[in-house]
């Protein structure tokens, strides 16, 4: 086996392998950052929706209370006839 040919092949293969390793590492790092950003966006969306849901529940409780007061008032008016 000729060492010059092996050395020539290694000159091509080693930089190619290094490039592929660096490219794969950058791809994985980019994907991790992307997934992290998506998770943070989802978390903030969930928190905002929880706040909106709490406000809607409070509003619904108020509407139900008012509705009960109106029912009582109508019943009272009908009984006074």
PDB file of N, CA, C and O in Angstrom:
ATOM      1  N   UNK A   1       0.852  -1.168   0.000  1.00  0.00           N
ATOM      2  CA  UNK A   1       0.000   0.000   0.000  1.00  0.00           C
ATOM      3  C   UNK A   1       0.901   1.235   0.000  1.00  0.00           C
ATOM      4  O   UNK A   1       1.879   1.307   0.742  1.00  0.00           O
ATOM      5  N   UNK A   2       0.538   2.164  -0.779  1.00  0.00           N
ATOM      6  CA  UNK A   2       1.331   3.384  -0.934  1.00  0.00           C
ATOM      7  C   UNK A   2       0.878   4.420   0.093  1.00  0.00           C
ATOM      8  O   UNK A   2      -0.299   4.788   0.151  1.00  0.00           O
ATOM      9  N   UNK A   3       1.805   4.886   0.931  1.00  0.00           N
ATOM     10  CA  UNK A   3       1.475   5.859   1.977  1.00  0.00           C
ATOM     11  C   UNK A   3       1.038   7.205   1.398  1.00  0.00           C
ATOM     12  O   UNK A   3       0.234   7.902   2.008  1.00  0.00           O
ATOM     13  N   UNK A   4       1.526   7.551   0.263  1.00  0.00           N
ATOM     14  CA  UNK A   4       1.144   8.818  -0.355  1.00  0.00           C
ATOM     15  C   UNK A   4      -0.333   8.805  -0.736  1.00  0.00           C
ATOM     16  O   UNK A   4      -1.042   9.806  -0.568  1.00  0.00           O
ATOM     17  N   UNK A   5      -0.814   7.681  -1.230  1.00  0.00           N
ATOM     18  CA  UNK A   5      -2.237   7.586  -1.590  1.00  0.00           C
ATOM     19  C   UNK A   5      -3.117   7.620  -0.340  1.00  0.00           C
ATOM     20  O   UNK A   5      -4.173   8.246  -0.323  1.00  0.00           O
ATOM     21  N   UNK A   6      -2.678   6.938   0.718  1.00  0.00           N
ATOM     22  CA  UNK A   6      -3.432   6.943   1.982  1.00  0.00           C
ATOM     23  C   UNK A   6      -3.459   8.355   2.540  1.00  0.00           C
ATOM     24  O   UNK A   6      -4.516   8.846   2.980  1.00  0.00           O
ATOM     25  N   UNK A   7      -2.303   9.021   2.535  1.00  0.00           N
ATOM     26  CA  UNK A   7      -2.228  10.392   3.032  1.00  0.00           C
ATOM     27  C   UNK A   7      -3.117  11.314   2.193  1.00  0.00           C
ATOM     28  O   UNK A   7      -3.826  12.163   2.732  1.00  0.00           O
ATOM     29  N   UNK A   8      -3.124  11.146   0.890  1.00  0.00           N
ATOM     30  CA  UNK A   8      -3.970  11.951   0.009  1.00  0.00           C
ATOM     31  C   UNK A   8      -5.451  11.726   0.294  1.00  0.00           C
ATOM     32  O   UNK A   8      -6.247  12.661   0.303  1.00  0.00           O
ATOM     33  N   UNK A   9      -5.816  10.463   0.539  1.00  0.00           N
ATOM     34  CA  UNK A   9      -7.214  10.159   0.863  1.00  0.00           C
ATOM     35  C   UNK A   9      -7.597  10.769   2.205  1.00  0.00           C
ATOM     36  O   UNK A   9      -8.701  11.297   2.370  1.00  0.00           O
ATOM     37  N   UNK A  10      -6.670  10.692   3.160  1.00  0.00           N
ATOM     38  CA  UNK A  10      -6.953  11.273   4.476  1.00  0.00           C
ATOM     39  C   UNK A  10      -7.082  12.788   4.400  1.00  0.00           C
ATOM     40  O   UNK A  10      -7.860  13.379   5.157  1.00  0.00           O
ATOM     41  N   UNK A  11      -6.327  13.426   3.508  1.00  0.00           N
ATOM     42  CA  UNK A  11      -6.444  14.874   3.341  1.00  0.00           C
ATOM     43  C   UNK A  11      -7.836  15.277   2.875  1.00  0.00           C
ATOM     44  O   UNK A  11      -8.290  16.382   3.135  1.00  0.00           O
ATOM     45  N   UNK A  12      -8.507  14.395   2.183  1.00  0.00           N
ATOM     46  CA  UNK A  12      -9.859  14.675   1.696  1.00  0.00           C
ATOM     47  C   UNK A  12     -10.904  14.247   2.713  1.00  0.00           C
ATOM     48  O   UNK A  12     -11.846  14.981   3.016  1.00  0.00           O
ATOM     49  N   UNK A  13     -10.736  13.061   3.280  1.00  0.00           N
ATOM     50  CA  UNK A  13     -11.754  12.485   4.164  1.00  0.00           C
ATOM     51  C   UNK A  13     -11.817  13.218   5.505  1.00  0.00           C
ATOM     52  O   UNK A  13     -12.910  13.518   5.997  1.00  0.00           O
ATOM     53  N   UNK A  14     -10.688  13.506   6.116  1.00  0.00           N
ATOM     54  CA  UNK A  14     -10.681  14.119   7.451  1.00  0.00           C
ATOM     55  C   UNK A  14     -11.351  15.496   7.437  1.00  0.00           C
ATOM     56  O   UNK A  14     -12.234  15.753   8.264  1.00  0.00           O
ATOM     57  N   UNK A  15     -11.006  16.414   6.534  1.00  0.00           N
ATOM     58  CA  UNK A  15     -11.718  17.699   6.534  1.00  0.00           C
ATOM     59  C   UNK A  15     -13.217  17.532   6.252  1.00  0.00           C
ATOM     60  O   UNK A  15     -14.036  18.255   6.815  1.00  0.00           O
ATOM     61  N   UNK A  16     -13.541  16.561   5.403  1.00  0.00           N
ATOM     62  CA  UNK A  16     -14.959  16.309   5.122  1.00  0.00           C
ATOM     63  C   UNK A  16     -15.684  15.839   6.383  1.00  0.00           C
ATOM     64  O   UNK A  16     -16.789  16.306   6.686  1.00  0.00           O
ATOM     65  N   UNK A  17     -15.057  14.932   7.128  1.00  0.00           N
ATOM     66  CA  UNK A  17     -15.659  14.454   8.376  1.00  0.00           C
ATOM     67  C   UNK A  17     -15.778  15.580   9.406  1.00  0.00           C
ATOM     68  O   UNK A  17     -16.782  15.679  10.115  1.00  0.00           O
ATOM     69  N   UNK A  18     -14.763  16.425   9.495  1.00  0.00           N
ATOM     70  CA  UNK A  18     -14.811  17.557  10.422  1.00  0.00           C
ATOM     71  C   UNK A  18     -15.932  18.506  10.021  1.00  0.00           C
ATOM     72  O   UNK A  18     -16.708  18.966  10.872  1.00  0.00           O
ATOM     73  N   UNK A  19     -16.034  18.793   8.721  1.00  0.00           N
ATOM     74  CA  UNK A  19     -17.111  19.664   8.247  1.00  0.00           C
ATOM     75  C   UNK A  19     -18.472  19.078   8.581  1.00  0.00           C
ATOM     76  O   UNK A  19     -19.366  19.787   9.052  1.00  0.00           O
ATOM     77  N   UNK A  20     -18.636  17.771   8.339  1.00  0.00           N
ATOM     78  CA  UNK A  20     -19.926  17.125   8.630  1.00  0.00           C
ATOM     79  C   UNK A  20     -20.227  17.162  10.124  1.00  0.00           C
ATOM     80  O   UNK A  20     -21.373  17.400  10.525  1.00  0.00           O
ATOM     81  N   UNK A  21     -19.210  16.958  10.962  1.00  0.00           N
ATOM     82  CA  UNK A  21     -19.427  16.999  12.414  1.00  0.00           C
ATOM     83  C   UNK A  21     -19.833  18.396  12.863  1.00  0.00           C
ATOM     84  O   UNK A  21     -20.761  18.558  13.676  1.00  0.00           O
ATOM     85  N   UNK A  22     -19.146  19.414  12.334  1.00  0.00           N
ATOM     86  CA  UNK A  22     -19.478  20.790  12.699  1.00  0.00           C
ATOM     87  C   UNK A  22     -20.873  21.151  12.203  1.00  0.00           C
ATOM     88  O   UNK A  22     -21.668  21.769  12.930  1.00  0.00           O
ATOM     89  N   UNK A  23     -21.203  20.749  10.978  1.00  0.00           N
ATOM     90  CA  UNK A  23     -22.524  21.048  10.422  1.00  0.00           C
ATOM     91  C   UNK A  23     -23.613  20.359  11.237  1.00  0.00           C
ATOM     92  O   UNK A  23     -24.656  20.963  11.537  1.00  0.00           O
ATOM     93  N   UNK A  24     -23.397  19.109  11.615  1.00  0.00           N
ATOM     94  CA  UNK A  24     -24.378  18.392  12.425  1.00  0.00           C
ATOM     95  C   UNK A  24     -24.542  19.056  13.785  1.00  0.00           C
ATOM     96  O   UNK A  24     -25.661  19.212  14.282  1.00  0.00           O
ATOM     97  N   UNK A  25     -23.434  19.473  14.379  1.00  0.00           N
ATOM     98  CA  UNK A  25     -23.497  20.141  15.684  1.00  0.00           C
ATOM     99  C   UNK A  25     -24.280  21.453  15.589  1.00  0.00           C
ATOM    100  O   UNK A  25     -25.111  21.753  16.438  1.00  0.00           O
ATOM    101  N   UNK A  26     -24.018  22.223  14.537  1.00  0.00           N
ATOM    102  CA  UNK A  26     -24.740  23.490  14.361  1.00  0.00           C
ATOM    103  C   UNK A  26     -26.230  23.226  14.123  1.00  0.00           C
ATOM    104  O   UNK A  26     -27.084  23.963  14.618  1.00  0.00           O
ATOM    105  N   UNK A  27     -26.538  22.177  13.374  1.00  0.00           N
ATOM    106  CA  UNK A  27     -27.937  21.833  13.115  1.00  0.00           C
ATOM    107  C   UNK A  27     -28.633  21.462  14.420  1.00  0.00           C
ATOM    108  O   UNK A  27     -29.734  21.938  14.700  1.00  0.00           O
ATOM    109  N   UNK A  28     -27.984  20.615  15.223  1.00  0.00           N
ATOM    110  CA  UNK A  28     -28.584  20.203  16.493  1.00  0.00           C
ATOM    111  C   UNK A  28     -28.757  21.395  17.431  1.00  0.00           C
ATOM    112  O   UNK A  28     -29.792  21.528  18.088  1.00  0.00           O
ATOM    113  N   UNK A  29     -27.763  22.265  17.489  1.00  0.00           N
ATOM    114  CA  UNK A  29     -27.846  23.454  18.346  1.00  0.00           C
ATOM    115  C   UNK A  29     -28.986  24.357  17.874  1.00  0.00           C
ATOM    116  O   UNK A  29     -29.753  24.872  18.695  1.00  0.00           O
ATOM    117  N   UNK A  30     -29.104  24.524  16.570  1.00  0.00           N
ATOM    118  CA  UNK A  30     -30.192  25.333  16.026  1.00  0.00           C
ATOM    119  C   UNK A  30     -31.554  24.742  16.325  1.00  0.00           C
ATOM    120  O   UNK A  30     -32.499  25.456  16.661  1.00  0.00           O
ATOM    121  N   UNK A  31     -31.658  23.425  16.199  1.00  0.00           N
ATOM    122  CA  UNK A  31     -32.931  22.771  16.491  1.00  0.00           C
ATOM    123  C   UNK A  31     -33.281  22.901  17.969  1.00  0.00           C
ATOM    124  O   UNK A  31     -34.432  23.133  18.317  1.00  0.00           O
ATOM    125  N   UNK A  32     -32.286  22.751  18.836  1.00  0.00           N
ATOM    126  CA  UNK A  32     -32.550  22.901  20.268  1.00  0.00           C
ATOM    127  C   UNK A  32     -33.026  24.311  20.581  1.00  0.00           C
ATOM    128  O   UNK A  32     -33.981  24.493  21.354  1.00  0.00           O
ATOM    129  N   UNK A  33     -32.386  25.295  19.991  1.00  0.00           N
ATOM    130  CA  UNK A  33     -32.796  26.685  20.218  1.00  0.00           C
ATOM    131  C   UNK A  33     -34.201  26.913  19.690  1.00  0.00           C
ATOM    132  O   UNK A  33     -35.016  27.576  20.334  1.00  0.00           O
ATOM    133  N   UNK A  34     -34.480  26.343  18.536  1.00  0.00           N
ATOM    134  CA  UNK A  34     -35.807  26.502  17.951  1.00  0.00           C
ATOM    135  C   UNK A  34     -36.876  25.867  18.835  1.00  0.00           C
ATOM    136  O   UNK A  34     -37.923  26.473  19.096  1.00  0.00           O
ATOM    137  N   UNK A  35     -36.628  24.648  19.305  1.00  0.00           N
ATOM    138  CA  UNK A  35     -37.599  23.980  20.177  1.00  0.00           C
ATOM    139  C   UNK A  35     -37.748  24.723  21.498  1.00  0.00           C
ATOM    140  O   UNK A  35     -38.842  24.803  22.057  1.00  0.00           O
ATOM    141  N   UNK A  36     -36.656  25.270  22.004  1.00  0.00           N
ATOM    142  CA  UNK A  36     -36.722  26.032  23.261  1.00  0.00           C
ATOM    143  C   UNK A  36     -37.600  27.263  23.081  1.00  0.00           C
ATOM    144  O   UNK A  36     -38.435  27.581  23.930  1.00  0.00           O
ATOM    145  N   UNK A  37     -37.424  27.962  21.943  1.00  0.00           N
ATOM    146  CA  UNK A  37     -38.242  29.142  21.666  1.00  0.00           C
ATOM    147  C   UNK A  37     -39.711  28.763  21.529  1.00  0.00           C
ATOM    148  O   UNK A  37     -40.592  29.467  22.037  1.00  0.00           O
ATOM    149  N   UNK A  38     -39.978  27.644  20.856  1.00  0.00           N
ATOM    150  CA  UNK A  38     -41.362  27.188  20.711  1.00  0.00           C
ATOM    151  C   UNK A  38     -41.971  26.857  22.064  1.00  0.00           C
ATOM    152  O   UNK A  38     -43.128  27.173  22.335  1.00  0.00           O
ATOM    153  N   UNK A  39     -41.191  26.208  22.921  1.00  0.00           N
ATOM    154  CA  UNK A  39     -41.690  25.845  24.253  1.00  0.00           C
ATOM    155  C   UNK A  39     -41.986  27.096  25.075  1.00  0.00           C
ATOM    156  O   UNK A  39     -43.010  27.164  25.764  1.00  0.00           O
ATOM    157  N   UNK A  40     -41.120  28.089  24.996  1.00  0.00           N
ATOM    158  CA  UNK A  40     -41.353  29.327  25.734  1.00  0.00           C
ATOM    159  C   UNK A  40     -42.578  30.062  25.207  1.00  0.00           C
ATOM    160  O   UNK A  40     -43.365  30.602  25.989  1.00  0.00           O
ATOM    161  N   UNK A  41     -42.744  30.068  23.891  1.00  0.00           N
ATOM    162  CA  UNK A  41     -43.928  30.710  23.303  1.00  0.00           C
ATOM    163  C   UNK A  41     -45.190  29.983  23.741  1.00  0.00           C
ATOM    164  O   UNK A  41     -46.195  30.617  24.085  1.00  0.00           O
ATOM    165  N   UNK A  42     -45.151  28.671  23.746  1.00  0.00           N
ATOM    166  CA  UNK A  42     -46.313  27.881  24.166  1.00  0.00           C
ATOM    167  C   UNK A  42     -46.615  28.129  25.643  1.00  0.00           C
ATOM    168  O   UNK A  42     -47.770  28.295  26.025  1.00  0.00           O
ATOM    169  N   UNK A  43     -45.554  28.188  26.461  1.00  0.00           N
ATOM    170  CA  UNK A  43     -45.742  28.421  27.896  1.00  0.00           C
ATOM    171  C   UNK A  43     -46.388  29.781  28.139  1.00  0.00           C
ATOM    172  O   UNK A  43     -47.315  29.909  28.940  1.00  0.00           O
ATOM    173  N   UNK A  44     -45.925  30.818  27.438  1.00  0.00           N
ATOM    174  CA  UNK A  44     -46.511  32.146  27.630  1.00  0.00           C
ATOM    175  C   UNK A  44     -47.951  32.177  27.129  1.00  0.00           C
ATOM    176  O   UNK A  44     -48.805  32.827  27.728  1.00  0.00           O
ATOM    177  N   UNK A  45     -48.243  31.445  26.065  1.00  0.00           N
ATOM    178  CA  UNK A  45     -49.615  31.364  25.560  1.00  0.00           C
ATOM    179  C   UNK A  45     -50.515  30.686  26.589  1.00  0.00           C
ATOM    180  O   UNK A  45     -51.629  31.139  26.847  1.00  0.00           O
ATOM    181  N   UNK A  46     -50.028  29.612  27.190  1.00  0.00           N
ATOM    182  CA  UNK A  46     -50.810  28.903  28.213  1.00  0.00           C
ATOM    183  C   UNK A  46     -51.064  29.803  29.414  1.00  0.00           C
ATOM    184  O   UNK A  46     -52.188  29.850  29.936  1.00  0.00           O
ATOM    185  N   UNK A  47     -50.050  30.535  29.847  1.00  0.00           N
ATOM    186  CA  UNK A  47     -50.227  31.437  30.986  1.00  0.00           C
ATOM    187  C   UNK A  47     -51.252  32.518  30.677  1.00  0.00           C
ATOM    188  O   UNK A  47     -52.101  32.835  31.513  1.00  0.00           O
ATOM    189  N   UNK A  48     -51.192  33.076  29.461  1.00  0.00           N
ATOM    190  CA  UNK A  48     -52.149  34.104  29.068  1.00  0.00           C
ATOM    191  C   UNK A  48     -53.559  33.520  29.017  1.00  0.00           C
ATOM    192  O   UNK A  48     -54.519  34.128  29.499  1.00  0.00           O
ATOM    193  N   UNK A  49     -53.698  32.309  28.491  1.00  0.00           N
ATOM    194  CA  UNK A  49     -55.013  31.688  28.423  1.00  0.00           C
ATOM    195  C   UNK A  49     -55.544  31.354  29.811  1.00  0.00           C
ATOM    196  O   UNK A  49     -56.752  31.441  30.055  1.00  0.00           O
ATOM    197  N   UNK A  50     -54.663  30.976  30.731  1.00  0.00           N
ATOM    198  CA  UNK A  50     -55.099  30.727  32.109  1.00  0.00           C
ATOM    199  C   UNK A  50     -55.646  32.006  32.737  1.00  0.00           C
ATOM    200  O   UNK A  50     -56.663  31.971  33.438  1.00  0.00           O
ATOM    201  N   UNK A  51     -54.981  33.130  32.483  1.00  0.00           N
ATOM    202  CA  UNK A  51     -55.462  34.412  33.011  1.00  0.00           C
ATOM    203  C   UNK A  51     -56.808  34.775  32.391  1.00  0.00           C
ATOM    204  O   UNK A  51     -57.724  35.227  33.093  1.00  0.00           O
ATOM    205  N   UNK A  52     -56.937  34.574  31.082  1.00  0.00           N
ATOM    206  CA  UNK A  52     -58.207  34.864  30.413  1.00  0.00           C
ATOM    207  C   UNK A  52     -59.317  33.964  30.945  1.00  0.00           C
ATOM    208  O   UNK A  52     -60.447  34.415  31.151  1.00  0.00           O
ATOM    209  N   UNK A  53     -58.995  32.689  31.166  1.00  0.00           N
ATOM    210  CA  UNK A  53     -59.987  31.757  31.697  1.00  0.00           C
ATOM    211  C   UNK A  53     -60.429  32.167  33.095  1.00  0.00           C
ATOM    212  O   UNK A  53     -61.626  32.110  33.409  1.00  0.00           O
ATOM    213  N   UNK A  54     -59.501  32.591  33.929  1.00  0.00           N
ATOM    214  CA  UNK A  54     -59.849  33.043  35.280  1.00  0.00           C
ATOM    215  C   UNK A  54     -60.758  34.268  35.207  1.00  0.00           C
ATOM    216  O   UNK A  54     -61.751  34.365  35.945  1.00  0.00           O
ATOM    217  N   UNK A  55     -60.460  35.192  34.291  1.00  0.00           N
ATOM    218  CA  UNK A  55     -61.308  36.379  34.137  1.00  0.00           C
ATOM    219  C   UNK A  55     -62.694  35.985  33.638  1.00  0.00           C
ATOM    220  O   UNK A  55     -63.711  36.527  34.111  1.00  0.00           O
ATOM    221  N   UNK A  56     -62.754  35.055  32.698  1.00  0.00           N
ATOM    222  CA  UNK A  56     -64.060  34.605  32.190  1.00  0.00           C
ATOM    223  C   UNK A  56     -64.876  33.900  33.269  1.00  0.00           C
ATOM    224  O   UNK A  56     -66.090  34.073  33.351  1.00  0.00           O
ATOM    225  N   UNK A  57     -64.198  33.114  34.104  1.00  0.00           N
ATOM    226  CA  UNK A  57     -64.912  32.438  35.202  1.00  0.00           C
ATOM    227  C   UNK A  57     -65.481  33.453  36.179  1.00  0.00           C
ATOM    228  O   UNK A  57     -66.613  33.304  36.654  1.00  0.00           O
ATOM    229  N   UNK A  58     -64.709  34.486  36.485  1.00  0.00           N
ATOM    230  CA  UNK A  58     -65.191  35.527  37.396  1.00  0.00           C
ATOM    231  C   UNK A  58     -66.378  36.260  36.776  1.00  0.00           C
ATOM    232  O   UNK A  58     -67.376  36.537  37.455  1.00  0.00           O
ATOM    233  N   UNK A  59     -66.275  36.550  35.483  1.00  0.00           N
ATOM    234  CA  UNK A  59     -67.375  37.226  34.794  1.00  0.00           C
ATOM    235  C   UNK A  59     -68.621  36.341  34.754  1.00  0.00           C
ATOM    236  O   UNK A  59     -69.745  36.821  34.966  1.00  0.00           O
ATOM    237  N   UNK A  60     -68.426  35.043  34.517  1.00  0.00           N
ATOM    238  CA  UNK A  60     -69.552  34.115  34.489  1.00  0.00           C
ATOM    239  C   UNK A  60     -70.224  34.038  35.854  1.00  0.00           C
ATOM    240  O   UNK A  60     -71.461  34.023  35.948  1.00  0.00           O
ATOM    241  N   UNK A  61     -69.425  34.022  36.915  1.00  0.00           N
ATOM    242  CA  UNK A  61     -69.996  33.988  38.264  1.00  0.00           C
ATOM    243  C   UNK A  61     -70.825  35.245  38.516  1.00  0.00           C
ATOM    244  O   UNK A  61     -71.922  35.168  39.092  1.00  0.00           O
ATOM    245  N   UNK A  62     -70.336  36.387  38.060  1.00  0.00           N
ATOM    246  CA  UNK A  62     -71.077  37.638  38.220  1.00  0.00           C
ATOM    247  C   UNK A  62     -72.383  37.605  37.428  1.00  0.00           C
ATOM    248  O   UNK A  62     -73.439  38.024  37.921  1.00  0.00           O
ATOM    249  N   UNK A  63     -72.318  37.100  36.209  1.00  0.00           N
ATOM    250  CA  UNK A  63     -73.534  37.020  35.371  1.00  0.00           C
ATOM    251  C   UNK A  63     -74.549  36.076  36.010  1.00  0.00           C
ATOM    252  O   UNK A  63     -75.754  36.363  36.031  1.00  0.00           O
ATOM    253  N   UNK A  64     -74.077  34.954  36.539  1.00  0.00           N
ATOM    254  CA  UNK A  64     -75.001  34.016  37.204  1.00  0.00           C
ATOM    255  C   UNK A  64     -75.644  34.652  38.429  1.00  0.00           C
ATOM    256  O   UNK A  64     -76.826  34.450  38.692  1.00  0.00           O
ATOM    257  N   UNK A  65     -74.847  35.419  39.183  1.00  0.00           N
ATOM    258  CA  UNK A  65     -75.402  36.089  40.358  1.00  0.00           C
ATOM    259  C   UNK A  65     -76.471  37.095  39.941  1.00  0.00           C
ATOM    260  O   UNK A  65     -77.562  37.144  40.518  1.00  0.00           O
ATOM    261  N   UNK A  66     -76.159  37.891  38.905  1.00  0.00           N
ATOM    262  CA  UNK A  66     -77.140  38.858  38.408  1.00  0.00           C
ATOM    263  C   UNK A  66     -78.385  38.156  37.876  1.00  0.00           C
ATOM    264  O   UNK A  66     -79.507  38.632  38.081  1.00  0.00           O
ATOM    265  N   UNK A  67     -78.183  37.053  37.189  1.00  0.00           N
ATOM    266  CA  UNK A  67     -79.302  36.299  36.657  1.00  0.00           C
ATOM    267  C   UNK A  67     -80.208  35.793  37.778  1.00  0.00           C
ATOM    268  O   UNK A  67     -81.443  35.869  37.675  1.00  0.00           O
ATOM    269  N   UNK A  68     -79.592  35.305  38.848  1.00  0.00           N
ATOM    270  CA  UNK A  68     -80.378  34.825  39.986  1.00  0.00           C
ATOM    271  C   UNK A  68     -81.147  35.979  40.621  1.00  0.00           C
ATOM    272  O   UNK A  68     -82.321  35.825  40.989  1.00  0.00           O
ATOM    273  N   UNK A  69     -80.509  37.140  40.738  1.00  0.00           N
ATOM    274  CA  UNK A  69     -81.208  38.305  41.280  1.00  0.00           C
ATOM    275  C   UNK A  69     -82.400  38.677  40.412  1.00  0.00           C
ATOM    276  O   UNK A  69     -83.477  39.006  40.926  1.00  0.00           O
ATOM    277  N   UNK A  70     -82.242  38.636  39.105  1.00  0.00           N
ATOM    278  CA  UNK A  70     -83.349  38.958  38.201  1.00  0.00           C
ATOM    279  C   UNK A  70     -84.474  37.934  38.304  1.00  0.00           C
ATOM    280  O   UNK A  70     -85.655  38.299  38.289  1.00  0.00           O
ATOM    281  N   UNK A  71     -84.105  36.651  38.396  1.00  0.00           N
ATOM    282  CA  UNK A  71     -85.138  35.618  38.587  1.00  0.00           C
ATOM    283  C   UNK A  71     -85.915  35.865  39.876  1.00  0.00           C
ATOM    284  O   UNK A  71     -87.157  35.768  39.890  1.00  0.00           O
ATOM    285  N   UNK A  72     -85.198  36.180  40.931  1.00  0.00           N
ATOM    286  CA  UNK A  72     -85.854  36.443  42.211  1.00  0.00           C
ATOM    287  C   UNK A  72     -86.773  37.662  42.104  1.00  0.00           C
ATOM    288  O   UNK A  72     -87.894  37.662  42.629  1.00  0.00           O
ATOM    289  N   UNK A  73     -86.303  38.686  41.414  1.00  0.00           N
ATOM    290  CA  UNK A  73     -87.097  39.910  41.251  1.00  0.00           C
ATOM    291  C   UNK A  73     -88.357  39.633  40.442  1.00  0.00           C
ATOM    292  O   UNK A  73     -89.445  40.094  40.801  1.00  0.00           O
ATOM    293  N   UNK A  74     -88.217  38.864  39.351  1.00  0.00           N
ATOM    294  CA  UNK A  74     -89.388  38.519  38.529  1.00  0.00           C
ATOM    295  C   UNK A  74     -90.362  37.683  39.336  1.00  0.00           C
ATOM    296  O   UNK A  74     -91.578  37.909  39.305  1.00  0.00           O
ATOM    297  N   UNK A  75     -89.869  36.725  40.108  1.00  0.00           N
ATOM    298  CA  UNK A  75     -90.740  35.883  40.935  1.00  0.00           C
ATOM    299  C   UNK A  75     -91.474  36.755  41.956  1.00  0.00           C
ATOM    300  O   UNK A  75     -92.679  36.574  42.199  1.00  0.00           O
ATOM    301  N   UNK A  76     -90.751  37.696  42.526  1.00  0.00           N
ATOM    302  CA  UNK A  76     -91.343  38.585  43.504  1.00  0.00           C
ATOM    303  C   UNK A  76     -92.445  39.447  42.870  1.00  0.00           C
ATOM    304  O   UNK A  76     -93.517  39.623  43.418  1.00  0.00           O
ATOM    305  N   UNK A  77     -92.185  39.973  41.677  1.00  0.00           N
ATOM    306  CA  UNK A  77     -93.184  40.786  40.980  1.00  0.00           C
ATOM    307  C   UNK A  77     -94.407  39.970  40.579  1.00  0.00           C
ATOM    308  O   UNK A  77     -95.535  40.465  40.655  1.00  0.00           O
ATOM    309  N   UNK A  78     -94.190  38.720  40.187  1.00  0.00           N
ATOM    310  CA  UNK A  78     -95.320  37.870  39.798  1.00  0.00           C
ATOM    311  C   UNK A  78     -96.148  37.477  41.015  1.00  0.00           C
ATOM    312  O   UNK A  78     -97.382  37.318  40.908  1.00  0.00           O
ATOM    313  N   UNK A  79     -95.547  37.336  42.153  1.00  0.00           N
ATOM    314  CA  UNK A  79     -96.263  36.958  43.363  1.00  0.00           C
ATOM    315  C   UNK A  79     -97.044  38.140  43.947  1.00  0.00           C
ATOM    316  O   UNK A  79     -97.996  37.938  44.690  1.00  0.00           O
ATOM    317  N   UNK A  80     -96.660  39.377  43.609  1.00  0.00           N
ATOM    318  CA  UNK A  80     -97.326  40.556  44.138  1.00  0.00           C
ATOM    319  C   UNK A  80     -98.554  40.954  43.332  1.00  0.00           C
ATOM    320  O   UNK A  80     -99.200  41.942  43.651  1.00  0.00           O
ATOM    321  N   UNK A  81     -98.895  40.277  42.329  1.00  0.00           N
ATOM    322  CA  UNK A  81    -100.048  40.636  41.504  1.00  0.00           C
ATOM    323  C   UNK A  81    -101.321  40.581  42.231  1.00  0.00           C
ATOM    324  O   UNK A  81    -101.876  39.961  42.923  1.00  0.00           O
TER     325      UNK A  81
END
